[in-house]
RNA sequence: GGUCUCUUGGCCGAGCGGCUAGGCACCGGUCUGCAAAACCGUCUACUCCAGUUCGAAUCUGGAAGAGACCUCCA
């Protein structure tokens, strides 16, 4: 089966065919770095990490570009000329670039903890002002933009009349939009309310500014992605991704910009992840109902009953398909945590299995095949996980002596977990830290003492040791073959 | 108001015409000095109404509810 991806542009699943195999170019809209990353940021980070990982697994050579938006864009719809990063900088009395650097680092740290692979290139908007100005010039030359009071605006109506393309991605009818667009402040310079800025003149108090042929100012909201994707992936590349909330106007406008600047649409496949909701409502910075990743990892948010590890968050997100909304709750997160633990314990137990020669065949290959088909079907990670649970159940039965496996089956089992759980889903065993050798030694020592007590039928002492260990998070399991333990 | 999407069991969440998804929780059992884990088993579903079909959670029409986008947002 070939990889099929759901293309937002055509609204159906399509067989993935790269322009220039084995190379694949993928551009994903990254964060605006004026605040800590929250649970919502984890979704696209992980979604496109999966795409990245799976394409590589399939043998493609992927160049993955994810931008850092450090030109903060406007704070609100009134053209006050102050952007988010500049505002934060003013409030904290630091350089805007300090704000951007600070939150960029924190964003990347959080993504690292989530085991999100670093993209091939992470360009920043502020580092590509020249390229953005160049795109503005191209669009002006093509006749689809106009200068007005030091600003440059994209002429949406002219573009639409000539190409009939404004709205192809978001399925919007421009005539409707023109009627419903509200009266906004500072719109005088625009020919039409639907027009969007390519270049904005900076007000005197606006501290983030660059020189341009039109004014000292800053680039428009949608320009950086057009400029940077074209620079690093070419003006026609394979995949463009981002959150569903960016569909309109951001991605729609990117298409318009590319068509005018380069004569064609920027990408073949548009992939959008859905939102994470909290109590059924979108979690978002502007809604103030978000939980930062740090709070999640520490358990410090008032909505959290406890801390959740980065892998729990990752697993939680992967248990839903990326195009579905995913509702946050303590119950759901706890369920994910327990399920993940079970899966990881099964994975560890693979190493304790001794294959039997005369074992009947267990059809591990079917599970591997299921996983492959699930990933090929628009990255259906929940199905992959359900198959891994099937495998976990088989492993447990073998460990329990209720099932046997031959060496080929065992190898398949190892491959299944290594390929799908570790490499593709990117789940790592957080227990395997560098402290482990020490802890292992200590626990073994204590268990030896306990074993002695048990030999003497000193149950009180045995239980006391078990309870004390449990208190510090070491769980003991007694079985016929001996004692095993795990960290809680 | 316009455009679009969603509504699955106690909770989360797949499925998209016929075949028990899966996880968590609950309950019963096996195992165990006890406990935990593990294993086995059981129980809860497709918002409502009408239609198409031999057959619908899955297709069509209608109703109700929820959400997203239309303004920066992942």
Coordinates of C-alpha atoms (C1' of nucleotides) in Angstrom, one line a residue:
Chain A
X1 CA 0.0 0.0 0.0
X2 CA 1.2 3.5 -0.8
X3 CA 1.2 6.4 1.6
X4 CA -2.0 8.4 1.4
X5 CA -2.3 11.9 2.9
X6 CA -5.4 14.0 3.4
X7 CA -5.0 17.1 1.4
X8 CA -6.9 20.1 2.8
X9 CA -6.9 21.7 -0.6
X10 CA -8.8 18.9 -2.3
X11 CA -10.5 17.6 0.9
X12 CA -9.7 14.0 0.2
X13 CA -6.9 11.5 0.7
X14 CA -4.4 11.4 -2.1
X15 CA -1.5 9.1 -2.8
X16 CA 1.7 10.9 -1.8
X17 CA 3.9 11.5 -4.8
X18 CA 6.9 13.8 -4.2
X19 CA 8.0 16.2 -6.9
X20 CA 11.6 15.0 -6.8
X21 CA 12.0 11.6 -5.1
X22 CA 13.6 10.5 -3.0
X23 CA 13.7 14.1 -1.8
X24 CA 10.7 15.6 0.1
X25 CA 10.4 19.2 1.1
X26 CA 8.1 20.0 4.0
X27 CA 7.4 23.4 5.5
X28 CA 5.5 23.8 8.8
X29 CA 4.3 27.0 10.5
X30 CA 6.1 27.3 13.8
X31 CA 5.5 29.3 16.9
X32 CA 5.4 33.0 17.5
X33 CA 7.9 33.3 20.3
X34 CA 6.4 35.8 22.7
X35 CA 5.3 33.3 25.4
X36 CA 5.8 29.8 26.7
X37 CA 4.7 26.9 24.6
X38 CA 1.4 25.3 25.6
X39 CA -0.3 22.1 25.0
X40 CA -1.7 23.4 21.8
X41 CA 1.8 23.9 20.4
X42 CA 2.6 20.3 21.2
X43 CA 0.0 19.1 18.7
X44 CA 1.6 20.4 15.4
X45 CA 5.0 19.8 16.8
X46 CA 4.2 16.1 17.3
X47 CA 2.0 15.7 14.3
X48 CA 4.6 16.9 11.9
X49 CA 7.3 15.1 13.8
X50 CA 5.4 11.9 12.9
X51 CA 5.1 12.9 9.3
X52 CA 8.9 13.7 9.3
X53 CA 9.7 10.4 11.0
X54 CA 7.5 8.3 8.8
X55 CA 8.7 9.8 5.6
X56 CA 12.2 9.1 6.7
X57 CA 11.2 5.5 7.6
X58 CA 9.8 5.1 4.1
X59 CA 13.3 6.0 2.8
X60 CA 12.7 9.6 1.7
X61 CA 15.3 12.2 2.3
X62 CA 13.3 14.9 3.9
X63 CA 14.2 18.6 4.3
X64 CA 11.9 19.8 7.0
X65 CA 11.7 23.6 7.5
X66 CA 9.8 25.0 10.5
X67 CA 10.0 28.8 11.0
X68 CA 10.3 30.8 14.2
X69 CA 8.1 33.9 14.0
X70 CA 10.0 36.5 15.9
X71 CA 8.3 39.5 14.1
X72 CA 5.3 39.5 16.4
X73 CA 2.7 40.8 14.0
X74 CA -0.1 43.0 15.2
X75 CA -1.5 42.7 18.6
X76 CA -5.1 43.3 17.5
X77 CA -7.1 44.3 14.5
X78 CA -6.7 47.9 15.1
X79 CA -3.6 49.0 13.2
X80 CA -1.9 50.4 16.2
X81 CA 1.4 49.4 14.9
X82 CA 2.4 47.4 18.0
X83 CA 3.1 43.7 17.7
X84 CA 3.1 41.0 20.3
X85 CA 6.8 40.7 20.7
X86 CA 7.4 44.5 20.8
X87 CA 4.7 44.9 23.4
X88 CA 6.1 42.2 25.6
X89 CA 9.6 43.8 25.2
X90 CA 8.3 47.2 26.1
X91 CA 6.5 45.8 29.2
X92 CA 9.6 44.0 30.4
X93 CA 11.9 46.8 29.2
X94 CA 14.2 44.6 27.1
X95 CA 15.1 44.3 23.5
X96 CA 12.5 42.5 21.4
X97 CA 15.2 40.1 20.3
X98 CA 15.7 39.1 24.0
X99 CA 12.1 38.1 24.2
X100 CA 12.3 36.2 21.0
X101 CA 15.5 34.4 21.9
X102 CA 14.3 33.5 25.4
X103 CA 11.1 32.0 24.2
X104 CA 12.7 30.3 21.2
X105 CA 15.0 28.4 23.6
X106 CA 12.2 27.5 25.9
X107 CA 10.1 26.3 23.0
X108 CA 12.9 24.1 21.7
X109 CA 13.6 22.7 25.1
X110 CA 10.0 21.7 25.5
X111 CA 10.0 20.1 22.0
X112 CA 13.1 18.2 22.9
X113 CA 11.5 16.8 26.0
X114 CA 8.6 15.7 23.9
X115 CA 11.1 13.9 21.7
X116 CA 10.2 16.0 18.7
X117 CA 13.1 15.8 16.3
X118 CA 14.6 19.1 15.3
X119 CA 13.7 20.2 11.8
X120 CA 16.4 20.4 9.2
X121 CA 16.2 24.2 9.1
X122 CA 14.6 26.6 11.6
X123 CA 14.7 30.0 10.0
X124 CA 13.5 33.1 11.8
X125 CA 11.4 35.8 10.1
X126 CA 13.6 38.6 11.3
X127 CA 16.6 37.0 9.6
X128 CA 14.8 37.0 6.2
X129 CA 13.6 40.6 5.8
X130 CA 15.5 41.0 2.6
X131 CA 13.8 37.9 1.1
X132 CA 10.4 39.2 2.2
X133 CA 11.0 42.6 0.6
X134 CA 11.9 40.8 -2.5
X135 CA 8.6 38.9 -2.6
X136 CA 6.8 42.2 -2.1
X137 CA 8.6 43.6 -5.1
X138 CA 7.7 40.6 -7.2
X139 CA 4.0 40.9 -6.3
X140 CA 4.1 44.7 -7.0
X141 CA 5.7 44.0 -10.3
X142 CA 3.0 41.5 -11.1
X143 CA 0.5 44.2 -10.4
X144 CA -1.3 42.5 -7.5
X145 CA -0.2 44.9 -4.8
X146 CA -0.4 48.7 -4.3
X147 CA 1.5 51.2 -2.1
X148 CA -0.5 53.3 0.2
X149 CA 0.9 55.6 2.8
X150 CA 4.1 53.7 3.2
X151 CA 2.2 50.4 3.4
X152 CA 2.0 47.8 0.7
X153 CA -1.3 45.9 0.4
X154 CA -2.2 42.8 -1.5
X155 CA -5.0 43.4 -3.9
X156 CA -7.3 40.5 -3.1
X157 CA -10.1 41.5 -5.4
X158 CA -7.9 41.9 -8.5
X159 CA -6.2 38.6 -7.7
X160 CA -9.5 36.9 -7.3
X161 CA -11.0 38.3 -10.4
X162 CA -8.0 37.2 -12.5
X163 CA -7.4 33.8 -11.0
X164 CA -10.6 32.9 -9.1
X165 CA -8.3 31.4 -6.5
X166 CA -8.9 33.4 -3.3
X167 CA -10.7 30.9 -1.1
X168 CA -9.7 27.7 -2.8
X169 CA -8.0 26.4 0.3
X170 CA -10.4 27.6 3.0
X171 CA -13.4 27.2 0.7
X172 CA -14.5 30.7 1.2
X173 CA -16.6 32.8 -1.2
X174 CA -15.0 36.2 -1.5
X175 CA -18.2 37.9 -2.2
X176 CA -19.5 36.8 1.1
X177 CA -16.4 37.9 2.9
X178 CA -16.6 41.4 1.4
X179 CA -20.0 41.8 2.9
X180 CA -19.2 40.5 6.3
X181 CA -15.8 42.1 6.9
X182 CA -16.3 44.5 9.7
X183 CA -15.4 48.1 9.8
X184 CA -12.0 48.3 11.3
X185 CA -9.8 51.2 12.4
X186 CA -7.0 52.3 10.2
X187 CA -8.3 50.6 7.1
X188 CA -8.4 53.9 5.2
X189 CA -5.3 53.0 3.1
X190 CA -6.8 49.8 1.9
X191 CA -8.7 49.8 -1.4
X192 CA -10.7 46.9 0.0
X193 CA -11.3 45.6 3.5
X194 CA -10.2 42.1 2.4
X195 CA -6.8 43.2 1.3
X196 CA -4.0 42.2 3.6
X197 CA -0.7 43.9 4.3
X198 CA 2.6 42.8 2.7
X199 CA 4.5 45.6 4.3
X200 CA 3.5 47.9 7.2
X201 CA 4.9 51.3 8.0
X202 CA 6.0 51.4 11.6
X203 CA 4.5 54.0 13.9
X204 CA 7.1 56.0 15.8
X205 CA 6.6 53.9 18.9
X206 CA 7.0 50.6 17.1
X207 CA 10.5 49.4 18.0
X208 CA 10.8 46.5 15.5
X209 CA 11.5 48.1 12.2
X210 CA 13.5 47.6 9.1
X211 CA 14.2 49.9 6.1
X212 CA 12.4 49.2 2.8
X213 CA 11.7 51.0 -0.4
X214 CA 8.3 52.0 0.9
X215 CA 8.9 52.9 4.6
X216 CA 10.7 52.0 7.7
X217 CA 8.5 49.2 8.8
X218 CA 8.0 45.5 9.1
X219 CA 6.8 42.7 6.9
X220 CA 3.1 41.6 6.6
X221 CA 1.6 38.7 8.5
X222 CA 1.8 36.0 5.9
X223 CA 4.9 36.9 4.0
X224 CA 7.6 35.2 6.0
X225 CA 6.4 31.7 5.2
X226 CA 6.2 32.4 1.5
X227 CA 9.7 33.9 1.5
X228 CA 11.4 31.3 3.7
X229 CA 9.7 28.2 2.2
X230 CA 10.7 29.4 -1.3
X231 CA 14.3 30.1 -0.2
X232 CA 14.9 26.7 1.4
X233 CA 12.6 24.4 -0.4
X234 CA 12.1 26.1 -3.8
X235 CA 8.9 27.9 -4.9
X236 CA 7.2 24.6 -5.4
X237 CA 7.5 22.0 -2.7
X238 CA 5.7 18.9 -1.4
X239 CA 4.1 19.5 1.9
X240 CA 2.9 22.5 3.8
X241 CA 1.7 22.0 7.3
X242 CA 0.3 23.8 10.3
X243 CA -2.6 24.2 12.6
X244 CA -6.1 24.2 11.3
X245 CA -6.6 27.7 12.7
X246 CA -4.0 29.0 10.2
X247 CA -6.1 27.9 7.2
X248 CA -7.6 31.3 6.9
X249 CA -6.3 33.8 6.4
X250 CA -2.7 32.7 6.7
X251 CA -2.4 29.8 4.3
X252 CA -5.0 31.2 1.9
X253 CA -2.9 34.3 1.7
X254 CA 0.3 32.4 1.3
X255 CA -1.2 30.7 -1.8
X256 CA -2.2 34.1 -3.2
X257 CA 1.3 35.5 -2.6
X258 CA 3.0 32.5 -4.2
X259 CA 0.7 32.6 -7.3
X260 CA 1.5 36.3 -7.8
X261 CA 5.2 36.1 -7.0
X262 CA 6.0 32.8 -8.7
X263 CA 3.1 32.1 -11.0
X264 CA 1.9 28.9 -9.2
X265 CA 0.8 27.6 -5.9
X266 CA 3.5 26.9 -3.3
X267 CA 2.8 23.3 -2.4
X268 CA 1.1 20.1 -3.5
X269 CA -0.2 18.8 -0.2
X270 CA -1.6 20.9 2.6
X271 CA -1.8 19.1 5.9
X272 CA -3.5 20.6 8.9
X273 CA -3.7 19.3 12.5
X274 CA -6.8 19.9 14.5
X275 CA -7.0 21.7 17.8
X276 CA -6.8 20.6 21.4
X277 CA -9.8 21.5 23.3
X278 CA -10.4 22.1 27.0
X279 CA -13.9 21.5 28.2
X280 CA -14.9 21.4 24.5
X281 CA -13.4 24.8 23.7
X282 CA -10.2 25.5 21.8
X283 CA -7.1 26.0 23.9
X284 CA -5.5 29.1 22.8
X285 CA -3.2 31.9 24.0
X286 CA -5.7 34.5 23.1
X287 CA -8.5 32.7 25.0
X288 CA -6.4 32.5 28.2
X289 CA -7.4 28.9 28.8
X290 CA -4.2 27.3 27.9
X291 CA -1.9 25.1 30.0
X292 CA 1.8 25.5 29.2
X293 CA 4.0 22.5 28.6
X294 CA 6.1 23.3 31.6
X295 CA 3.0 23.4 33.9
X296 CA 2.0 20.0 32.4
X297 CA 5.4 18.5 33.2
X298 CA 5.4 20.0 36.7
X299 CA 1.7 19.6 37.5
X300 CA 1.5 23.3 38.6
X301 CA -1.6 24.4 36.7
X302 CA -4.8 24.6 38.8
X303 CA -6.6 22.3 36.3
X304 CA -4.1 19.6 36.8
X305 CA -4.5 16.9 39.4
X306 CA -0.8 15.9 39.0
X307 CA 2.2 16.2 36.7
X308 CA 2.3 14.4 33.4
X309 CA 5.5 13.4 31.8
X310 CA 6.4 14.6 28.3
X311 CA 6.0 11.1 27.0
X312 CA 2.6 10.9 28.5
X313 CA 1.7 14.0 26.7
X314 CA 3.1 12.7 23.4
X315 CA 1.3 9.4 23.8
X316 CA -2.0 11.2 24.7
X317 CA -1.7 13.2 21.5
X318 CA -0.9 10.2 19.4
X319 CA -3.9 8.3 20.7
X320 CA -6.1 10.6 18.7
X321 CA -5.9 11.0 14.9
X322 CA -4.3 14.4 14.1
X323 CA -7.3 15.6 12.2
X324 CA -9.7 15.1 15.1
X325 CA -10.1 17.5 17.9
X326 CA -8.7 16.2 21.2
X327 CA -10.2 17.0 24.5
X328 CA -8.0 17.6 27.5
X329 CA -8.9 16.1 30.8
X330 CA -7.1 14.7 33.8
X331 CA -8.9 11.4 33.3
X332 CA -7.8 11.1 29.7
X333 CA -4.2 12.0 30.5
X334 CA -4.1 9.5 33.4
X335 CA -5.5 6.8 31.1
X336 CA -2.8 7.6 28.6
X337 CA -0.2 7.5 31.3
X338 CA -1.2 4.0 32.4
X339 CA -1.6 2.7 28.9
X340 CA 1.8 3.9 28.0
X341 CA 3.3 2.3 31.0
X342 CA 1.8 -1.0 30.1
X343 CA 3.2 -0.7 26.6
X344 CA 6.7 0.2 27.8
X345 CA 6.7 -2.6 30.3
X346 CA 5.8 -5.0 27.6
X347 CA 8.6 -3.6 25.5
X348 CA 11.1 -4.1 28.3
X349 CA 9.9 -7.7 28.7
X350 CA 10.7 -8.6 25.1
X351 CA 14.3 -8.9 26.3
X352 CA 13.2 -11.5 28.9
X353 CA 11.7 -13.8 26.3
X354 CA 13.4 -17.0 25.4
X355 CA 12.3 -18.3 22.0
X356 CA 11.2 -21.9 21.8
X357 CA 12.0 -24.0 18.7
X358 CA 8.8 -25.9 18.6
X359 CA 6.5 -22.9 19.2
X360 CA 3.5 -22.5 17.0
X361 CA 3.6 -19.5 14.8
X362 CA 2.3 -16.3 16.3
X363 CA 1.3 -13.9 13.6
X364 CA 3.4 -10.9 14.5
X365 CA 3.8 -10.1 10.9
X366 CA 0.1 -9.4 10.7
X367 CA 0.5 -6.8 13.4
X368 CA 3.4 -5.2 11.6
X369 CA 1.4 -5.1 8.4
X370 CA -1.5 -3.5 10.3
X371 CA 0.8 -0.8 11.6
X372 CA 2.2 -0.1 8.1
X373 CA -1.3 0.1 6.6
X374 CA -2.4 2.4 9.4
X375 CA 0.5 4.8 8.9
X376 CA 0.0 4.7 5.2
X377 CA -3.6 5.7 5.7
X378 CA -3.0 9.3 6.6
X379 CA -0.8 8.7 9.6
X380 CA -3.4 6.8 11.7
X381 CA -1.4 6.6 14.9
X382 CA -4.3 5.4 17.1
X383 CA -4.5 2.2 15.0
X384 CA -0.8 1.7 15.3
X385 CA -1.1 2.0 19.0
X386 CA -4.0 -0.5 19.2
X387 CA -1.8 -3.0 17.3
X388 CA 1.0 -2.4 19.7
X389 CA -1.3 -3.1 22.6
X390 CA -2.2 -6.4 20.8
X391 CA 1.5 -7.2 20.8
X392 CA 1.8 -6.2 24.4
X393 CA -0.9 -8.7 25.3
X394 CA 1.0 -11.4 23.4
X395 CA 4.3 -10.5 25.2
X396 CA 2.5 -10.7 28.5
X397 CA 1.1 -14.1 27.7
X398 CA 4.6 -15.4 26.7
X399 CA 6.1 -14.0 29.9
X400 CA 3.3 -15.6 31.8
X401 CA 4.1 -19.0 30.2
X402 CA 0.7 -19.2 28.5
X403 CA 2.1 -18.7 25.0
X404 CA 5.3 -19.6 23.2
X405 CA 7.1 -17.9 20.4
X406 CA 9.8 -19.0 18.0
X407 CA 12.9 -17.0 17.3
X408 CA 11.6 -15.5 14.1
X409 CA 8.5 -14.3 15.9
X410 CA 10.6 -12.8 18.6
X411 CA 12.7 -10.9 16.0
X412 CA 9.4 -9.6 14.5
X413 CA 8.3 -8.5 17.9
X414 CA 11.5 -6.6 18.4
X415 CA 11.2 -5.0 15.0
X416 CA 7.6 -4.0 15.6
X417 CA 8.5 -2.1 18.8
X418 CA 11.7 -0.6 17.5
X419 CA 10.2 0.6 14.2
X420 CA 6.8 1.7 15.3
X421 CA 6.9 2.6 18.9
X422 CA 10.4 4.0 19.1
X423 CA 11.3 5.2 15.6
X424 CA 8.0 6.3 14.1
X425 CA 5.8 7.2 17.1
X426 CA 8.9 8.5 18.8
X427 CA 8.1 7.1 22.2
X428 CA 11.1 6.7 24.4
X429 CA 11.4 5.0 27.7
X430 CA 11.8 7.8 30.2
X431 CA 12.9 5.3 32.9
X432 CA 16.1 4.6 31.1
X433 CA 18.0 7.5 32.5
X434 CA 21.6 7.6 33.3
X435 CA 20.9 7.2 37.0
X436 CA 19.7 3.7 36.2
X437 CA 22.8 1.7 36.9
X438 CA 23.1 3.2 40.4
X439 CA 19.4 2.7 41.1
X440 CA 19.6 -0.8 39.9
X441 CA 22.4 -1.6 42.2
X442 CA 20.7 -0.2 45.2
X443 CA 17.4 -1.9 44.5
X444 CA 19.1 -5.2 44.0
X445 CA 20.9 -4.9 47.3
X446 CA 17.7 -4.1 49.1
X447 CA 15.9 -6.9 47.4
X448 CA 18.6 -9.4 48.5
X449 CA 18.0 -8.4 52.1
X450 CA 14.3 -8.8 51.6
X451 CA 14.8 -12.2 50.0
X452 CA 16.7 -13.3 53.1
X453 CA 13.9 -12.1 55.3
X454 CA 11.5 -14.1 53.2
X455 CA 13.6 -17.2 53.5
X456 CA 13.2 -16.8 57.2
X457 CA 9.5 -16.2 56.8
X458 CA 10.0 -12.8 58.3
X459 CA 7.0 -11.4 56.5
X460 CA 6.9 -8.3 58.6
X461 CA 10.3 -7.2 57.6
X462 CA 9.7 -8.3 54.0
X463 CA 6.6 -6.2 53.8
X464 CA 8.2 -3.3 55.5
X465 CA 10.9 -3.2 52.8
X466 CA 8.4 -3.5 50.1
X467 CA 6.3 -0.7 51.5
X468 CA 9.3 1.6 52.0
X469 CA 10.4 1.0 48.4
X470 CA 6.9 1.7 47.2
X471 CA 7.0 5.0 49.0
X472 CA 9.9 6.2 47.0
X473 CA 8.4 4.8 43.8
X474 CA 9.9 1.4 43.4
X475 CA 7.3 -1.2 42.8
X476 CA 8.0 -4.9 43.5
X477 CA 6.4 -7.9 41.9
X478 CA 6.9 -11.3 43.4
X479 CA 6.5 -14.3 41.2
X480 CA 7.5 -17.9 41.1
X481 CA 10.7 -17.2 39.2
X482 CA 11.9 -14.4 41.5
X483 CA 11.4 -10.8 42.2
X484 CA 11.2 -8.0 39.6
X485 CA 10.7 -4.3 40.1
X486 CA 9.8 -1.2 38.3
X487 CA 9.8 2.5 38.9
X488 CA 6.4 4.0 39.4
Chain B
rG1 C1' -25.0 36.6 9.9
rG2 C1' -21.6 33.6 6.3
rU3 C1' -18.4 29.1 5.6
rC4 C1' -17.1 24.5 7.5
rU5 C1' -16.8 20.5 11.0
rC6 C1' -18.3 17.3 14.8
rU7 C1' -22.1 14.4 18.0
rU8 C1' -19.7 6.5 19.4
rG9 C1' -20.3 2.8 25.8
rG10 C1' -18.6 5.6 32.9
rC11 C1' -14.2 8.5 30.4
rC12 C1' -10.7 9.0 26.1
rG13 C1' -10.8 7.5 21.2
rA14 C1' -10.7 4.4 16.1
rG15 C1' -13.9 2.8 12.4
rC16 C1' -16.8 5.6 7.3
rG17 C1' -22.2 -0.1 4.1
rG18 C1' -22.1 -6.6 6.4
rC19 C1' -16.7 -8.8 10.1
rU20 C1' -16.2 -7.8 19.0
rA21 C1' -10.8 -1.5 17.2
rG22 C1' -7.8 -0.2 21.3
rG23 C1' -6.8 2.2 26.1
rC24 C1' -8.5 3.7 31.0
rA25 C1' -12.2 2.7 34.8
rC26 C1' -15.7 -1.1 36.9
rC27 C1' -17.0 -6.2 38.1
rG28 C1' -15.9 -11.7 38.4
rG29 C1' -12.0 -15.4 38.2
rU30 C1' -6.7 -17.5 37.9
rC31 C1' -2.0 -16.7 40.3
rU32 C1' 0.1 -15.1 45.2
rG33 C1' 1.9 -15.9 52.6
rC34 C1' -0.5 -10.9 51.7
rA35 C1' -0.4 -7.0 48.0
rA36 C1' 0.6 -5.4 43.3
rA37 C1' 1.4 -6.8 38.4
rA38 C1' 0.2 -10.2 34.8
rC39 C1' -3.4 -13.4 32.6
rC40 C1' -8.7 -15.0 31.5
rG41 C1' -13.7 -13.5 31.3
rU42 C1' -18.0 -10.1 31.7
rC43 C1' -20.6 -5.5 31.2
rU44 C1' -21.9 -0.7 29.3
rA45 C1' -22.2 2.5 22.1
rC46 C1' -23.1 4.5 17.9
rU47 C1' -27.7 12.4 19.5
rC48 C1' -32.9 12.0 17.5
rC49 C1' -36.5 11.3 13.3
rA50 C1' -37.4 9.7 8.4
rG51 C1' -35.4 7.4 3.9
rU52 C1' -32.0 4.3 0.5
rU53 C1' -30.4 -0.9 1.0
rC54 C1' -31.1 -7.9 1.6
rG55 C1' -28.1 -5.2 5.4
rA56 C1' -26.3 1.5 8.2
rA57 C1' -22.6 4.0 13.6
rU58 C1' -21.0 4.1 8.4
rC59 C1' -25.0 6.7 2.5
rU60 C1' -29.3 10.6 1.8
rG61 C1' -32.8 14.3 3.9
rG62 C1' -34.5 16.8 8.3
rA63 C1' -34.2 18.2 13.7
rA64 C1' -31.4 19.2 18.1
rG65 C1' -26.7 20.1 20.5
rA66 C1' -21.4 21.4 20.3
rG67 C1' -17.2 23.5 18.1
rA68 C1' -13.8 26.0 14.5
rC69 C1' -12.9 29.9 11.0
rC70 C1' -14.6 34.8 9.3
rU71 C1' -9.3 39.3 13.8
rC72 C1' -3.3 37.5 16.1
rC73 C1' -3.6 32.3 17.4
rA74 C1' -0.9 25.6 16.8

